[in-house]
CSV table of C-alpha atoms in Angstrom, one decimal:
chain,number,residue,atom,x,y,z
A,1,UNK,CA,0.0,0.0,0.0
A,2,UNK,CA,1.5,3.6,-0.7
A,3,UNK,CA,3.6,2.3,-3.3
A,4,UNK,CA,3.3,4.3,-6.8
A,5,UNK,CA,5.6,3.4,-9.7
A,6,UNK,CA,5.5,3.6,-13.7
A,7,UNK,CA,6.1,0.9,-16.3
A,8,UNK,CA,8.5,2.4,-18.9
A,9,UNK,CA,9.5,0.2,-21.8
A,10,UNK,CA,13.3,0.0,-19.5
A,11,UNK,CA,11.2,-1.4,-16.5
A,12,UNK,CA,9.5,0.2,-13.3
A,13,UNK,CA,10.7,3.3,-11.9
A,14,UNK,CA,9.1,4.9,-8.6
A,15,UNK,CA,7.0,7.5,-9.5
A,16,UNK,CA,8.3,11.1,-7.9
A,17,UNK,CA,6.1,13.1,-5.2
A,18,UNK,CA,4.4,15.4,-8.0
A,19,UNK,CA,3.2,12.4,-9.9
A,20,UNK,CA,2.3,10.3,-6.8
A,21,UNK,CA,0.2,13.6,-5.6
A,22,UNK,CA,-1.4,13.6,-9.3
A,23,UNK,CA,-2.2,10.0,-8.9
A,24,UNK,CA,-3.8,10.7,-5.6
A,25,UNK,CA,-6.0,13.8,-7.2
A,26,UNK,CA,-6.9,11.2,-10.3
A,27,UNK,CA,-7.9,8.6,-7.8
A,28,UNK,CA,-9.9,11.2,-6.0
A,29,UNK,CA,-12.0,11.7,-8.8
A,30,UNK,CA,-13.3,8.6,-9.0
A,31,UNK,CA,-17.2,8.6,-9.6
A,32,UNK,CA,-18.6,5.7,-7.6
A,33,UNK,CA,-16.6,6.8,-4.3
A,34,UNK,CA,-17.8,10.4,-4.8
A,35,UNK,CA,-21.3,9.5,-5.6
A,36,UNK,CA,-21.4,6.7,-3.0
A,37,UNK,CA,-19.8,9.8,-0.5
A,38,UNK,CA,-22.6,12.1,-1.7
A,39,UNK,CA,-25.4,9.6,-0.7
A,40,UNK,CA,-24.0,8.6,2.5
A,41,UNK,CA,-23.4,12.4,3.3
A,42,UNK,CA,-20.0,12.0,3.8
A,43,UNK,CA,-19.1,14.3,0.7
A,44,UNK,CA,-20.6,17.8,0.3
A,45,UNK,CA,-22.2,18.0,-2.6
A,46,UNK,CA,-24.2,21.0,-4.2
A,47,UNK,CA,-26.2,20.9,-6.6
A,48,UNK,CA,-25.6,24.1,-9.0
A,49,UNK,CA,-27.5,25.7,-12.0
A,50,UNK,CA,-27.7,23.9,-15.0
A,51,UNK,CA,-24.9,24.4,-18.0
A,52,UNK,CA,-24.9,23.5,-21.7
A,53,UNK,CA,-21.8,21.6,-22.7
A,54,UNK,CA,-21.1,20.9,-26.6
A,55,UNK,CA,-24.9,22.2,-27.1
A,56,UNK,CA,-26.6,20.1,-24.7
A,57,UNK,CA,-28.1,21.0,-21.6
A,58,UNK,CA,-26.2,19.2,-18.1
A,59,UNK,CA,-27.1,19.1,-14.7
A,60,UNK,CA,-24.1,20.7,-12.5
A,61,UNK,CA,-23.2,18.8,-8.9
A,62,UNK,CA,-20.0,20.3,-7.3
A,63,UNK,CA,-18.4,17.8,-5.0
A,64,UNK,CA,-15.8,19.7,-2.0
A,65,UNK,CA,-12.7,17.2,-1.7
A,66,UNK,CA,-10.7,18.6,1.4
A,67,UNK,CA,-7.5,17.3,-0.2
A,68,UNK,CA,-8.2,18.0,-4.1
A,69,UNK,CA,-10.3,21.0,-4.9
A,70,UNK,CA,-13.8,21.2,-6.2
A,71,UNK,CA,-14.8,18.9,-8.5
A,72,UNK,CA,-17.4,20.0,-10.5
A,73,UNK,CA,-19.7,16.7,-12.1
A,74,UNK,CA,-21.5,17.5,-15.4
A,75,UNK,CA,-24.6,15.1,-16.4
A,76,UNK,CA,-26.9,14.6,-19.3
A,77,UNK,CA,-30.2,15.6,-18.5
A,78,UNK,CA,-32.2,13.5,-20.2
A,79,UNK,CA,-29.5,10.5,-20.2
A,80,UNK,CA,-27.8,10.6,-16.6
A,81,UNK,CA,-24.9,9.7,-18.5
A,82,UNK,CA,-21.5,11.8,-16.8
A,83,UNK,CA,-21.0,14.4,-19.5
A,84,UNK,CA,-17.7,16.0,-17.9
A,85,UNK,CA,-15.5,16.5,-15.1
A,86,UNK,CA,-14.1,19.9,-14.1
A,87,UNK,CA,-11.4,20.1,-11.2
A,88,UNK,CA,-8.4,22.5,-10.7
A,89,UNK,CA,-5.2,20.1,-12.1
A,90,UNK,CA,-3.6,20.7,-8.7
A,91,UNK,CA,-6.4,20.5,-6.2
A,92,UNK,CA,-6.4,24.2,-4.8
A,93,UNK,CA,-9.2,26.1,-5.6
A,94,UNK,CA,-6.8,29.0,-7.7
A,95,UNK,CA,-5.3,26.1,-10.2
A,96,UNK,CA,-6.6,26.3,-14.0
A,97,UNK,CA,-9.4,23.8,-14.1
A,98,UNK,CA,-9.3,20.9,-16.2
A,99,UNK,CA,-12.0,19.9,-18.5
A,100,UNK,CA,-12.5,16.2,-19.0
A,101,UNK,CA,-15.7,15.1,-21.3
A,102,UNK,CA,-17.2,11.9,-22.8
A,103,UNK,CA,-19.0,10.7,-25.2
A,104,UNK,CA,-20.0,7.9,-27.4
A,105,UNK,CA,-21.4,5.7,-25.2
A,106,UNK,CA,-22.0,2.1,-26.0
A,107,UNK,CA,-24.0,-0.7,-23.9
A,108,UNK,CA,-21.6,-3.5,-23.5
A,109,UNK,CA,-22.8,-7.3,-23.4
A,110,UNK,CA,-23.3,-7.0,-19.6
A,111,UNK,CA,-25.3,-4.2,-19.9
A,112,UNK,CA,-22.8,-1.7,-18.7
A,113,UNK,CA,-23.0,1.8,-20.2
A,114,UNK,CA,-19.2,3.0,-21.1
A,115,UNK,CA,-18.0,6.0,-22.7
A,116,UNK,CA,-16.2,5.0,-25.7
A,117,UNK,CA,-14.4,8.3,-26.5
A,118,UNK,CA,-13.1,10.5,-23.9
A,119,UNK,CA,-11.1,14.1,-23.8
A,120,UNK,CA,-8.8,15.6,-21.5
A,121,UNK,CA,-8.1,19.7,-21.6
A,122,UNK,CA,-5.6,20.3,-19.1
A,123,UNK,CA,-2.8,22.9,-19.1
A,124,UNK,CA,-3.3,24.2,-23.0
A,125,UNK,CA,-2.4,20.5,-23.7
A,126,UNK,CA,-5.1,18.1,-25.3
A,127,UNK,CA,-5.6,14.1,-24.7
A,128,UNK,CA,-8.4,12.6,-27.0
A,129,UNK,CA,-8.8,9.1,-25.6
A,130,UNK,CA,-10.9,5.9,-27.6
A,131,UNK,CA,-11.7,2.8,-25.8
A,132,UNK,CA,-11.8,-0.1,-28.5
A,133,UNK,CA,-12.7,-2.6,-25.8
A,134,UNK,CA,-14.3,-3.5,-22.6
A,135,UNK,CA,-13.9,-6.5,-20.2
A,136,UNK,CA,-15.9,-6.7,-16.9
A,137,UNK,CA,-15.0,-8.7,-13.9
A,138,UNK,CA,-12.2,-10.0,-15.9
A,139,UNK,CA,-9.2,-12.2,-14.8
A,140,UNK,CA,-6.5,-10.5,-14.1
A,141,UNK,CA,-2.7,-12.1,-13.7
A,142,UNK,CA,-1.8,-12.8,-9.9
A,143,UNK,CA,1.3,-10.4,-10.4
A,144,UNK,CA,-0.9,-7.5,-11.8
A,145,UNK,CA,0.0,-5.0,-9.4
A,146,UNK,CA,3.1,-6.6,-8.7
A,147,UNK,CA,6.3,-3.7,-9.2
A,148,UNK,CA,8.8,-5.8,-12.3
């Protein structure tokens, strides 16, 4: 526990304190945690006015994360399918915010509702992101999460 490395192609290096505190925010914006939180009152949640984001009109919750910033949950009003994500990239309330959308999604043979296509605004930089397939509950190897 509280280990955080990287797989390069020349093998695993331990990840330095900026990128374990990024991983930390990521993992912090995990939607079933924050929605789970929200239910159980054990994350504030407000719910805002409602935006339009790419043309189509989203309900607005803002989640408060002590340790990472607002987070700031957009859904598809008719849908209830997560639209976006907005969060400061560092986790204190004066960062630039980050814009994370998705789109395209597809029922898979479970049932499960996935977002095929995904986009990350962060920093002036741009990560478009395509998912080409989707397991659930499968196997994984026993050394997984084992640092090579």
């Amino acid at each position: 526990a509280g280990q955080v490395w990287v797989e390069m192609p020349t093998g695993a290096m331990d990840a330095d304190p900026d990128v374990k505190a990024d991983f930390a925010r990521s993992i912090s914006r995990d939607l079933i945690p924050l929605l789970v939180g929200a239910l159980d009152a054990a994350t504030d949640m407000t719910v805002m006015p409602d935006e339009t984001l790419n043309g189509k009109p989203v309900q607005v919750l803002q989640f408060s994360r002590p340790a990472a910033g607002t987070l700031t949950l957009l859904v598809d009003a008719k849908t209830f399918e997560v639209r976006g994500l907005r969060y400061p990239v560092d986790g204190t309330p004066t960062a630039p915010q980050a814009l994370e959308t998705y789109d395209d999604y597809r029922e898979t043979p479970s049932g499960l509702r996935v977002a095929y296509k995904s986009r990350l605004e962060r920093d002036g930089a741009i990560l478009e992101r395509t998912v080409t397939s989707v397991f659930v509950n499968a196997a994984l190897p026993a050394d997984a999460f084992v640092k090579k």
